[in-house]
mmCIF file of C-alpha atoms in Angstrom:
data_model
loop_
_atom_site.group_PDB
_atom_site.id
_atom_site.type_symbol
_atom_site.label_atom_id
_atom_site.label_comp_id
_atom_site.label_asym_id
_atom_site.label_seq_id
_atom_site.Cartn_x
_atom_site.Cartn_y
_atom_site.Cartn_z
ATOM 1 C CA MET A 1 0.000 0.000 0.000
ATOM 2 C CA ALA A 2 2.805 2.412 0.893
ATOM 3 C CA THR A 3 4.200 2.313 -2.623
ATOM 4 C CA GLU A 4 0.841 2.940 -4.336
ATOM 5 C CA THR A 5 0.059 6.315 -5.826
ATOM 6 C CA ALA A 6 -3.370 7.978 -5.940
ATOM 7 C CA VAL A 7 -3.544 7.228 -9.673
ATOM 8 C CA GLU A 8 -2.862 3.535 -9.075
ATOM 9 C CA ILE A 9 -5.365 3.337 -6.203
ATOM 10 C CA ILE A 10 -8.181 4.844 -8.290
ATOM 11 C CA ASN A 11 -7.374 2.717 -11.347
ATOM 12 C CA SER A 12 -7.296 -0.414 -9.175
ATOM 13 C CA LEU A 13 -10.622 0.416 -7.474
ATOM 14 C CA LEU A 14 -12.356 1.135 -10.792
ATOM 15 C CA CYS A 15 -11.175 -2.128 -12.350
ATOM 16 C CA GLU A 16 -12.101 -4.128 -9.241
ATOM 17 C CA ALA A 17 -15.543 -2.486 -9.028
ATOM 18 C CA HIS A 18 -16.206 -3.136 -12.697
ATOM 19 C CA GLY A 19 -15.222 -6.794 -12.329
ATOM 20 C CA ALA A 20 -17.560 -7.151 -9.322
ATOM 21 C CA HIS A 21 -20.455 -5.521 -11.256
ATOM 22 C CA ALA A 22 -20.666 -2.753 -8.646
ATOM 23 C CA SER A 23 -22.973 0.178 -9.352
ATOM 24 C CA ASP A 24 -21.260 2.585 -6.938
ATOM 25 C CA ILE A 25 -18.000 3.143 -5.077
ATOM 26 C CA HIS A 26 -18.096 4.903 -1.690
ATOM 27 C CA ILE A 27 -14.928 6.463 -0.244
ATOM 28 C CA ASP A 28 -15.820 7.491 3.311
ATOM 29 C CA PRO A 29 -13.231 9.151 5.592
ATOM 30 C CA SER A 30 -13.018 8.574 9.341
ATOM 31 C CA GLY A 31 -10.549 9.689 11.979
ATOM 32 C CA LEU A 32 -7.849 7.159 11.093
ATOM 33 C CA SER A 33 -8.580 5.881 7.580
ATOM 34 C CA CYS A 34 -10.874 5.944 4.553
ATOM 35 C CA ALA A 35 -13.315 3.083 4.125
ATOM 36 C CA VAL A 36 -13.904 1.908 0.553
ATOM 37 C CA ARG A 37 -17.208 0.153 -0.104
ATOM 38 C CA PHE A 38 -18.834 -1.160 -3.291
ATOM 39 C CA ARG A 39 -22.588 -1.275 -3.832
ATOM 40 C CA ILE A 40 -23.303 -4.689 -5.354
ATOM 41 C CA ASP A 41 -26.880 -5.876 -5.980
ATOM 42 C CA GLY A 42 -28.155 -2.910 -3.985
ATOM 43 C CA SER A 43 -26.095 -3.534 -0.809
ATOM 44 C CA LEU A 44 -22.837 -1.913 0.321
ATOM 45 C CA ARG A 45 -19.884 -4.242 0.947
ATOM 46 C CA ASP A 46 -16.614 -3.329 2.661
ATOM 47 C CA ILE A 47 -13.713 -3.694 0.229
ATOM 48 C CA ARG A 48 -10.637 -2.129 1.800
ATOM 49 C CA GLU A 49 -9.317 0.561 4.127
ATOM 50 C CA LEU A 50 -7.104 3.339 2.770
ATOM 51 C CA PRO A 51 -4.608 4.921 5.186
ATOM 52 C CA LYS A 52 -5.550 8.489 6.121
ATOM 53 C CA ILE A 53 -2.469 9.866 4.340
ATOM 54 C CA PHE A 54 -4.009 8.919 0.970
ATOM 55 C CA GLN A 55 -7.297 10.765 1.554
ATOM 56 C CA ASN A 56 -6.362 14.164 0.133
ATOM 57 C CA GLU A 57 -4.375 12.689 -2.758
ATOM 58 C CA VAL A 58 -7.187 10.362 -3.838
ATOM 59 C CA LEU A 59 -9.820 13.107 -3.580
ATOM 60 C CA SER A 60 -7.635 15.546 -5.515
ATOM 61 C CA ARG A 61 -7.070 12.978 -8.257
ATOM 62 C CA LEU A 62 -10.825 12.339 -8.524
ATOM 63 C CA LYS A 63 -11.487 16.074 -8.737
ATOM 64 C CA ILE A 64 -8.971 16.476 -11.557
ATOM 65 C CA LEU A 65 -10.500 13.572 -13.494
ATOM 66 C CA ALA A 66 -14.044 14.919 -12.979
ATOM 67 C CA GLY A 67 -13.217 18.531 -13.807
ATOM 68 C CA ILE A 68 -13.867 19.785 -10.260
ATOM 69 C CA ARG A 69 -11.934 22.595 -8.573
ATOM 70 C CA THR A 70 -9.207 21.166 -6.350
ATOM 71 C CA ASP A 71 -8.920 24.252 -4.111
ATOM 72 C CA GLU A 72 -12.512 24.179 -2.820
ATOM 73 C CA HIS A 73 -13.100 21.834 0.110
ATOM 74 C CA HIS A 74 -16.185 23.195 1.882
ATOM 75 C CA GLN A 75 -18.869 22.834 -0.776
ATOM 76 C CA PRO A 76 -20.445 19.793 -2.440
ATOM 77 C CA HIS A 77 -19.339 19.189 -6.025
ATOM 78 C CA ASP A 78 -20.437 17.019 -8.940
ATOM 79 C CA GLY A 79 -18.555 15.971 -12.050
ATOM 80 C CA ARG A 80 -17.994 13.060 -14.387
ATOM 81 C CA PHE A 81 -15.257 11.356 -16.396
ATOM 82 C CA ARG A 82 -14.677 8.308 -18.565
ATOM 83 C CA PHE A 83 -12.355 5.424 -17.727
ATOM 84 C CA ASP A 84 -11.041 2.843 -20.217
ATOM 85 C CA VAL A 85 -11.389 -0.632 -18.755
ATOM 86 C CA SER A 86 -10.164 -2.365 -21.926
ATOM 87 C CA ASN A 87 -9.588 -1.581 -25.592
ATOM 88 C CA ASN A 88 -13.292 -1.743 -26.426
ATOM 89 C CA GLU A 89 -15.029 -0.978 -23.117
ATOM 90 C CA THR A 90 -15.269 2.199 -21.112
ATOM 91 C CA ILE A 91 -17.005 3.222 -17.890
ATOM 92 C CA ASP A 92 -18.813 6.542 -17.551
ATOM 93 C CA ILE A 93 -18.321 7.659 -13.959
ATOM 94 C CA ARG A 94 -20.410 10.255 -12.161
ATOM 95 C CA VAL A 95 -18.645 11.748 -9.141
ATOM 96 C CA SER A 96 -20.285 13.363 -6.118
ATOM 97 C CA ILE A 97 -18.050 14.927 -3.459
ATOM 98 C CA ALA A 98 -19.309 16.356 -0.171
ATOM 99 C CA PRO A 99 -17.573 17.882 2.879
ATOM 100 C CA THR A 100 -17.851 15.854 6.099
ATOM 101 C CA TYR A 101 -16.531 16.119 9.668
ATOM 102 C CA TYR A 102 -13.444 14.072 8.737
ATOM 103 C CA GLY A 103 -12.863 15.722 5.363
ATOM 104 C CA GLU A 104 -14.350 15.206 1.926
ATOM 105 C CA ASN A 105 -15.952 11.941 0.902
ATOM 106 C CA ALA A 106 -16.686 10.706 -2.618
ATOM 107 C CA VAL A 107 -19.365 8.552 -4.210
ATOM 108 C CA LEU A 108 -18.785 7.271 -7.755
ATOM 109 C CA ARG A 109 -21.636 5.935 -9.916
ATOM 110 C CA LEU A 110 -20.381 3.510 -12.588
ATOM 111 C CA LEU A 111 -22.103 3.113 -15.955
ATOM 112 C CA SER A 112 -20.474 0.661 -18.358
ATOM 113 C CA SER A 113 -20.613 1.218 -22.116
ATOM 114 C CA ALA A 114 -20.838 -2.567 -22.590
ATOM 115 C CA THR A 115 -24.009 -2.886 -20.510
ATOM 116 C CA PRO A 116 -26.915 -3.394 -22.942
ATOM 117 C CA LEU A 117 -29.948 -1.162 -22.589
ATOM 118 C CA SER A 118 -32.542 -2.921 -20.451
ATOM 119 C CA THR A 119 -35.783 -4.197 -21.916
ATOM 120 C CA LEU A 120 -38.996 -4.625 -19.948
ATOM 121 C CA ALA A 121 -38.444 -8.390 -20.059
ATOM 122 C CA SER A 122 -34.843 -8.189 -18.836
ATOM 123 C CA LEU A 123 -35.994 -5.967 -15.957
ATOM 124 C CA GLY A 124 -38.256 -8.824 -14.849
ATOM 125 C CA MET A 125 -41.612 -7.675 -16.178
ATOM 126 C CA GLY A 126 -44.002 -10.461 -17.194
ATOM 127 C CA GLU A 127 -46.015 -10.653 -20.409
ATOM 128 C CA PHE A 128 -49.275 -9.588 -18.736
ATOM 129 C CA HIS A 129 -47.807 -6.247 -17.634
ATOM 130 C CA GLN A 130 -45.875 -5.810 -20.883
ATOM 131 C CA ASN A 131 -49.090 -6.137 -22.881
ATOM 132 C CA LEU A 132 -50.817 -3.485 -20.767
ATOM 133 C CA ILE A 133 -47.922 -1.103 -21.402
ATOM 134 C CA ALA A 134 -47.777 -1.917 -25.125
ATOM 135 C CA ARG A 135 -51.402 -0.840 -25.512
ATOM 136 C CA ALA A 136 -50.804 2.384 -23.570
ATOM 137 C CA ILE A 137 -47.774 3.519 -25.565
ATOM 138 C CA GLU A 138 -49.638 3.010 -28.831
ATOM 139 C CA ARG A 139 -51.679 6.094 -27.971
ATOM 140 C CA PRO A 140 -50.233 9.311 -29.472
ATOM 141 C CA HIS A 141 -50.883 11.333 -26.310
ATOM 142 C CA GLY A 142 -51.375 10.971 -22.570
ATOM 143 C CA MET A 143 -49.077 10.486 -19.599
ATOM 144 C CA ILE A 144 -47.352 7.340 -18.334
ATOM 145 C CA VAL A 145 -46.055 7.636 -14.769
ATOM 146 C CA ILE A 146 -43.395 5.339 -13.266
ATOM 147 C CA THR A 147 -43.403 5.314 -9.468
ATOM 148 C CA GLY A 148 -41.436 3.857 -6.594
ATOM 149 C CA PRO A 149 -38.912 4.962 -3.964
ATOM 150 C CA THR A 150 -35.324 5.974 -4.692
ATOM 151 C CA GLY A 151 -33.308 3.055 -6.062
ATOM 152 C CA SER A 152 -36.303 1.103 -7.343
ATOM 153 C CA GLY A 153 -35.165 1.125 -10.988
ATOM 154 C CA LYS A 154 -37.570 3.776 -12.311
ATOM 155 C CA THR A 155 -34.971 5.279 -14.651
ATOM 156 C CA SER A 156 -34.170 1.887 -16.196
ATOM 157 C CA THR A 157 -37.873 1.357 -16.926
ATOM 158 C CA LEU A 158 -38.133 4.860 -18.376
ATOM 159 C CA TYR A 159 -35.214 4.148 -20.737
ATOM 160 C CA ALA A 160 -36.727 0.786 -21.724
ATOM 161 C CA LEU A 161 -39.966 2.546 -22.706
ATOM 162 C CA LEU A 162 -38.114 5.255 -24.632
ATOM 163 C CA HIS A 163 -36.196 2.534 -26.483
ATOM 164 C CA LEU A 164 -39.496 0.872 -27.467
ATOM 165 C CA LEU A 165 -40.847 4.196 -28.767
ATOM 166 C CA ASN A 166 -37.661 5.263 -30.543
ATOM 167 C CA VAL A 167 -38.490 5.252 -34.267
ATOM 168 C CA ARG A 168 -37.373 7.684 -36.971
ATOM 169 C CA SER A 169 -40.910 8.916 -37.603
ATOM 170 C CA SER A 170 -41.172 10.355 -34.077
ATOM 171 C CA SER A 171 -39.269 13.098 -32.287
ATOM 172 C CA ILE A 172 -38.332 12.168 -28.712
ATOM 173 C CA ILE A 173 -36.885 14.808 -26.382
ATOM 174 C CA THR A 174 -36.024 14.264 -22.718
ATOM 175 C CA ILE A 175 -35.063 16.485 -19.791
ATOM 176 C CA GLU A 176 -32.974 14.566 -17.220
ATOM 177 C CA ASP A 177 -30.870 15.114 -14.103
ATOM 178 C CA PRO A 178 -28.519 13.447 -14.739
ATOM 179 C CA ILE A 179 -28.450 11.742 -18.136
ATOM 180 C CA GLU A 180 -27.678 8.124 -17.204
ATOM 181 C CA TYR A 181 -27.329 6.665 -20.717
ATOM 182 C CA ALA A 182 -26.959 8.196 -24.170
ATOM 183 C CA LEU A 183 -29.842 7.074 -26.395
ATOM 184 C CA ALA A 184 -29.134 7.208 -30.125
ATOM 185 C CA GLY A 185 -31.908 9.052 -31.949
ATOM 186 C CA VAL A 186 -33.199 10.752 -28.788
ATOM 187 C CA THR A 187 -32.537 14.414 -27.968
ATOM 188 C CA GLN A 188 -31.493 14.462 -24.305
ATOM 189 C CA ILE A 189 -31.266 17.721 -22.368
ATOM 190 C CA PRO A 190 -29.377 17.822 -19.038
ATOM 191 C CA ALA A 191 -30.925 19.650 -16.079
ATOM 192 C CA GLY A 192 -29.567 20.473 -12.645
ATOM 193 C CA LYS A 193 -26.823 22.570 -11.116
ATOM 194 C CA SER A 194 -24.214 21.683 -13.726
ATOM 195 C CA SER A 195 -26.339 23.047 -16.573
ATOM 196 C CA GLY A 196 -28.188 25.742 -14.625
ATOM 197 C CA LEU A 197 -31.445 24.507 -16.169
ATOM 198 C CA THR A 198 -34.471 23.479 -14.116
ATOM 199 C CA PHE A 199 -36.947 20.814 -15.188
ATOM 200 C CA SER A 200 -39.689 23.394 -15.699
ATOM 201 C CA GLU A 201 -37.463 25.679 -17.807
ATOM 202 C CA GLY A 202 -36.251 22.735 -19.879
ATOM 203 C CA LEU A 203 -39.790 21.450 -20.380
ATOM 204 C CA ARG A 204 -40.950 24.842 -21.664
ATOM 205 C CA SER A 205 -38.083 24.777 -24.164
ATOM 206 C CA ILE A 206 -38.925 21.225 -25.241
ATOM 207 C CA LEU A 207 -42.510 22.204 -26.055
ATOM 208 C CA ARG A 208 -41.148 24.653 -28.642
ATOM 209 C CA GLN A 209 -39.067 21.891 -30.293
ATOM 210 C CA ASP A 210 -41.980 20.066 -31.982
ATOM 211 C CA PRO A 211 -41.708 16.763 -30.052
ATOM 212 C CA ASN A 212 -44.015 13.769 -30.347
ATOM 213 C CA ILE A 213 -42.803 12.136 -27.148
ATOM 214 C CA ILE A 214 -41.434 13.870 -24.042
ATOM 215 C CA GLY A 215 -39.438 12.212 -21.274
ATOM 216 C CA VAL A 216 -39.294 14.047 -17.945
ATOM 217 C CA GLY A 217 -36.719 12.472 -15.645
ATOM 218 C CA GLU A 218 -38.730 13.285 -12.528
ATOM 219 C CA ILE A 219 -41.681 15.423 -11.492
ATOM 220 C CA ARG A 220 -40.311 17.327 -8.503
ATOM 221 C CA ASP A 221 -42.575 20.351 -8.165
ATOM 222 C CA LYS A 222 -46.005 21.671 -9.075
ATOM 223 C CA GLU A 223 -44.715 23.760 -12.011
ATOM 224 C CA THR A 224 -43.136 20.730 -13.714
ATOM 225 C CA ALA A 225 -46.252 18.666 -12.940
ATOM 226 C CA SER A 226 -48.477 21.354 -14.491
ATOM 227 C CA LEU A 227 -46.370 21.624 -17.638
ATOM 228 C CA ALA A 228 -46.203 17.827 -18.044
ATOM 229 C CA THR A 229 -49.966 17.317 -17.693
ATOM 230 C CA ASN A 230 -50.727 20.172 -20.075
ATOM 231 C CA ALA A 231 -48.260 18.734 -22.606
ATOM 232 C CA ALA A 232 -50.075 15.391 -22.383
ATOM 233 C CA LEU A 233 -53.407 17.173 -22.801
ATOM 234 C CA THR A 234 -52.283 18.990 -25.945
ATOM 235 C CA GLY A 235 -51.258 15.967 -27.989
ATOM 236 C CA HIS A 236 -47.927 14.728 -26.616
ATOM 237 C CA LEU A 237 -47.053 11.377 -25.086
ATOM 238 C CA VAL A 238 -45.316 12.168 -21.781
ATOM 239 C CA LEU A 239 -43.256 9.650 -19.802
ATOM 240 C CA THR A 240 -42.120 10.588 -16.313
ATOM 241 C CA THR A 241 -41.261 9.323 -12.822
ATOM 242 C CA LEU A 242 -42.675 10.165 -9.407
ATOM 243 C CA HIS A 243 -41.913 9.115 -5.827
ATOM 244 C CA THR A 244 -44.884 7.211 -4.365
ATOM 245 C CA GLN A 245 -45.301 3.864 -2.585
ATOM 246 C CA ASP A 246 -47.902 2.342 -4.913
ATOM 247 C CA ALA A 247 -49.481 3.039 -8.297
ATOM 248 C CA PRO A 248 -52.874 4.444 -7.164
ATOM 249 C CA THR A 249 -51.246 6.861 -4.671
ATOM 250 C CA SER A 250 -49.535 8.688 -7.544
ATOM 251 C CA LEU A 251 -52.903 10.169 -8.554
ATOM 252 C CA PRO A 252 -53.613 11.985 -5.224
ATOM 253 C CA ARG A 253 -49.917 12.941 -5.192
ATOM 254 C CA LEU A 254 -50.426 14.911 -8.403
ATOM 255 C CA ILE A 255 -53.482 16.568 -6.847
ATOM 256 C CA ASP A 256 -51.249 17.551 -3.885
ATOM 257 C CA MET A 257 -49.060 19.314 -6.466
ATOM 258 C CA HIS A 258 -52.073 21.518 -7.291
ATOM 259 C CA ILE A 259 -52.943 19.766 -10.549
ATOM 260 C CA GLU A 260 -56.675 19.926 -11.201
ATOM 261 C CA PRO A 261 -58.285 16.485 -10.812
ATOM 262 C CA TYR A 262 -59.971 16.763 -14.224
ATOM 263 C CA LEU A 263 -56.546 17.258 -15.826
ATOM 264 C CA ILE A 264 -55.161 14.148 -14.118
ATOM 265 C CA SER A 265 -58.166 12.023 -15.078
ATOM 266 C CA SER A 266 -57.934 13.299 -18.668
ATOM 267 C CA THR A 267 -54.199 12.778 -19.171
ATOM 268 C CA VAL A 268 -52.827 9.906 -17.058
ATOM 269 C CA SER A 269 -53.284 6.672 -19.001
ATOM 270 C CA LEU A 270 -51.111 4.244 -17.057
ATOM 271 C CA VAL A 271 -49.053 4.063 -13.853
ATOM 272 C CA ILE A 272 -46.217 1.596 -13.242
ATOM 273 C CA ASN A 273 -45.074 0.937 -9.677
ATOM 274 C CA GLN A 274 -41.945 -1.092 -9.014
ATOM 275 C CA ARG A 275 -39.230 -2.276 -6.648
ATOM 276 C CA LEU A 276 -35.881 -3.988 -7.188
ATOM 277 C CA VAL A 277 -35.342 -7.304 -5.397
ATOM 278 C CA LYS A 278 -32.134 -9.338 -5.158
ATOM 279 C CA LYS A 279 -32.189 -12.452 -7.323
ATOM 280 C CA LEU A 280 -31.471 -15.719 -5.586
ATOM 281 C CA CYS A 281 -28.382 -17.588 -6.725
ATOM 282 C CA GLN A 282 -29.771 -20.280 -9.011
ATOM 283 C CA ALA A 283 -26.808 -22.581 -8.371
ATOM 284 C CA CYS A 284 -27.455 -23.088 -4.645
ATOM 285 C CA LYS A 285 -31.160 -22.317 -4.157
ATOM 286 C CA GLU A 286 -33.142 -24.811 -2.097
ATOM 287 C CA LYS A 287 -36.903 -25.345 -1.856
ATOM 288 C CA LYS A 288 -38.380 -24.553 1.565
ATOM 289 C CA PRO A 289 -41.906 -24.518 3.024
ATOM 290 C CA VAL A 290 -43.471 -21.142 3.766
ATOM 291 C CA ARG A 291 -43.117 -20.355 7.477
ATOM 292 C CA ARG A 292 -46.026 -19.492 9.756
ATOM 293 C CA ASP A 293 -44.706 -15.966 10.424
ATOM 294 C CA GLN A 294 -44.528 -15.312 6.659
ATOM 295 C CA LYS A 295 -48.142 -16.441 6.210
ATOM 296 C CA THR A 296 -49.222 -14.197 9.086
ATOM 297 C CA LEU A 297 -47.500 -11.166 7.551
ATOM 298 C CA MET A 298 -48.961 -11.858 4.095
ATOM 299 C CA ALA A 299 -52.443 -11.956 5.608
ATOM 300 C CA LEU A 300 -51.929 -8.494 7.115
ATOM 301 C CA LEU A 301 -50.660 -6.767 3.964
ATOM 302 C CA PRO A 302 -53.143 -4.919 1.708
ATOM 303 C CA GLY A 303 -54.087 -6.581 -1.557
ATOM 304 C CA THR A 304 -53.051 -10.061 -0.437
ATOM 305 C CA ASN A 305 -55.359 -12.758 -1.716
ATOM 306 C CA ILE A 306 -52.948 -15.345 -3.029
ATOM 307 C CA SER A 307 -51.641 -18.619 -1.657
ATOM 308 C CA CYS A 308 -47.936 -19.389 -1.441
ATOM 309 C CA ASN A 309 -46.984 -22.827 -0.141
ATOM 310 C CA GLU A 310 -43.335 -23.012 -1.134
ATOM 311 C CA GLN A 311 -40.390 -20.693 -1.440
ATOM 312 C CA PHE A 312 -36.669 -20.922 -2.066
ATOM 313 C CA GLU A 313 -33.581 -19.914 -0.132
ATOM 314 C CA SER A 314 -29.959 -19.715 -1.270
ATOM 315 C CA PRO A 315 -27.448 -20.451 1.511
ATOM 316 C CA GLY A 316 -24.532 -19.245 -0.605
ATOM 317 C CA CYS A 317 -21.883 -20.973 -2.666
ATOM 318 C CA LYS A 318 -18.642 -20.291 -4.514
ATOM 319 C CA LYS A 319 -20.499 -19.090 -7.601
ATOM 320 C CA CYS A 320 -22.305 -16.294 -5.720
ATOM 321 C CA GLN A 321 -19.313 -15.610 -3.429
ATOM 322 C CA HIS A 322 -21.351 -17.051 -0.554
ATOM 323 C CA THR A 323 -23.860 -14.179 -0.642
ATOM 324 C CA GLY A 324 -26.825 -16.239 -1.821
ATOM 325 C CA THR A 325 -27.741 -13.623 -4.444
ATOM 326 C CA SER A 326 -26.715 -12.678 -7.970
ATOM 327 C CA GLY A 327 -28.081 -9.520 -9.576
ATOM 328 C CA ARG A 328 -31.500 -7.924 -9.103
ATOM 329 C CA ILE A 329 -34.917 -8.181 -10.713
ATOM 330 C CA GLY A 330 -37.981 -5.943 -10.676
ATOM 331 C CA ILE A 331 -41.400 -6.612 -9.209
ATOM 332 C CA PHE A 332 -44.221 -4.543 -10.687
ATOM 333 C CA GLU A 333 -47.825 -3.415 -10.517
ATOM 334 C CA VAL A 334 -49.475 -1.645 -13.449
ATOM 335 C CA LEU A 335 -52.588 0.508 -13.071
ATOM 336 C CA VAL A 336 -54.566 1.161 -16.245
ATOM 337 C CA MET A 337 -56.875 4.158 -16.044
ATOM 338 C CA ASP A 338 -60.483 3.345 -16.900
ATOM 339 C CA ILE A 339 -63.772 5.234 -16.585
ATOM 340 C CA SER A 340 -64.371 4.296 -12.944
ATOM 341 C CA LEU A 341 -60.852 5.337 -11.885
ATOM 342 C CA ARG A 342 -61.110 8.596 -13.833
ATOM 343 C CA GLU A 343 -64.395 9.397 -12.099
ATOM 344 C CA ALA A 344 -62.856 8.585 -8.700
ATOM 345 C CA VAL A 345 -59.896 10.886 -9.378
ATOM 346 C CA SER A 346 -62.249 13.689 -10.481
ATOM 347 C CA ARG A 347 -63.984 13.580 -7.097
ATOM 348 C CA LYS A 348 -60.639 13.451 -5.254
ATOM 349 C CA ALA A 349 -60.943 9.899 -3.952
ATOM 350 C CA SER A 350 -58.321 8.843 -1.395
ATOM 351 C CA GLY A 351 -55.362 6.647 -2.247
ATOM 352 C CA ARG A 352 -56.890 3.772 -0.262
ATOM 353 C CA GLU A 353 -60.162 4.004 -2.195
ATOM 354 C CA LEU A 354 -58.299 4.166 -5.507
ATOM 355 C CA PHE A 355 -56.215 1.118 -4.535
ATOM 356 C CA ALA A 356 -59.353 -0.912 -3.722
ATOM 357 C CA LEU A 357 -60.996 0.205 -6.962
ATOM 358 C CA ALA A 358 -57.875 -0.682 -8.991
ATOM 359 C CA LEU A 359 -57.839 -4.172 -7.460
ATOM 360 C CA HIS A 360 -61.492 -4.585 -8.347
ATOM 361 C CA GLN A 361 -60.718 -3.519 -11.922
ATOM 362 C CA GLY A 362 -58.013 -6.191 -12.240
ATOM 363 C CA MET A 363 -54.738 -4.579 -11.142
ATOM 364 C CA VAL A 364 -52.231 -7.207 -9.990
ATOM 365 C CA PRO A 365 -50.636 -5.642 -6.897
ATOM 366 C CA LEU A 366 -46.920 -5.444 -6.303
ATOM 367 C CA LEU A 367 -47.089 -8.058 -3.550
ATOM 368 C CA HIS A 368 -48.658 -10.636 -5.865
ATOM 369 C CA ASP A 369 -45.909 -10.194 -8.453
ATOM 370 C CA GLY A 370 -43.299 -10.564 -5.714
ATOM 371 C CA ILE A 371 -44.934 -13.693 -4.254
ATOM 372 C CA HIS A 372 -45.192 -15.190 -7.749
ATOM 373 C CA LYS A 373 -41.467 -14.626 -8.364
ATOM 374 C CA ALA A 374 -40.651 -16.022 -4.900
ATOM 375 C CA SER A 375 -42.637 -19.204 -5.602
ATOM 376 C CA GLU A 376 -40.693 -19.586 -8.873
ATOM 377 C CA GLY A 377 -37.389 -19.396 -6.992
ATOM 378 C CA LEU A 378 -36.294 -16.090 -8.493
ATOM 379 C CA VAL A 379 -36.307 -14.015 -5.293
ATOM 380 C CA SER A 380 -36.512 -14.402 -1.535
ATOM 381 C CA LEU A 381 -40.013 -14.280 -0.039
ATOM 382 C CA ASP A 382 -38.566 -12.625 3.078
ATOM 383 C CA GLU A 383 -37.146 -9.757 1.037
ATOM 384 C CA VAL A 384 -40.387 -9.278 -0.902
ATOM 385 C CA LEU A 385 -42.390 -9.081 2.340
ATOM 386 C CA HIS A 386 -39.827 -6.727 3.883
ATOM 387 C CA LEU A 387 -39.972 -4.379 0.885
ATOM 388 C CA ILE A 388 -43.770 -4.257 0.793
ATOM 389 C CA SER A 389 -44.300 -3.924 4.547
ATOM 390 C CA ASN A 390 -41.838 -1.028 4.992
#
């Protein structure tokens, strides 16, 4: 370690993280050292400890690579750079640096050029849900909303939908913060501090660019929500994301943003809600009976009316590095707006009432999709129940 330079440390960490299929690298300083952790399959894992003497050198090197000022240590900074892993593969790296009690820390998001763009099927979506979405995106106007908490894979689903819609006869323009992947044939506009452009300002500009399809990375405020719904009302297909816990709750959430209920009922055509769940290692998974405590919890959760008599567990093996998991997969619920739901939104029905109505109209809730995947041995039933109950 003593003979390593900051350049060698960073190069080594990037290559190791890429080989481990890590999505992020965390470099967190403490009083005596800097902890390096990789986020793999959604969880952080300790990788190594850097001696404290390397902290400033490593952070300075990252700042130089990312085009960040090296003489400013008391403000958060963002930047990005590209790293060549091999002759034909590169990693796009987004860097976030923030001041802490023990000095600056850094979080690096890794995006490989060799990673293929996700499809709805590769994300884990079944044919039933895919068919509902296929019918919705055939419409030339309206709004499709993708919901879920942070880290639930909303952006990947948004890109998969844009890829499906990307034909030469249509103009697709997006406003994103940040742009995760470059989409050939799509005009992508960056928003945020680095560009000085807000979502609402960018969306106004997009509307003057003659688009057919508009992608809004996230609805964050009432102005963006108003512009997006009006764009959908005036003949555009709008795809966007929103932070809510289930699909029906997204409709009252838009009302909370001061969007008139009649506008929501007239424009929203479909809502996708999702979570990411760790996939069980298929090499060491074992069939197990469903425990009594799991059955009790399932009975208490809303929308549960499905039997599950067997599940699978993976104790860990050499292939999965004794973690029991390998990659992640999505679980989904898709709400299709119909006359009864539109009428309920117009009279400002509660999220609970909308959820019950959606179930009655045939929506397969998130929990059912998760239980189905658990019974097939794709995911852990415990993790599905934990995600839904929290």
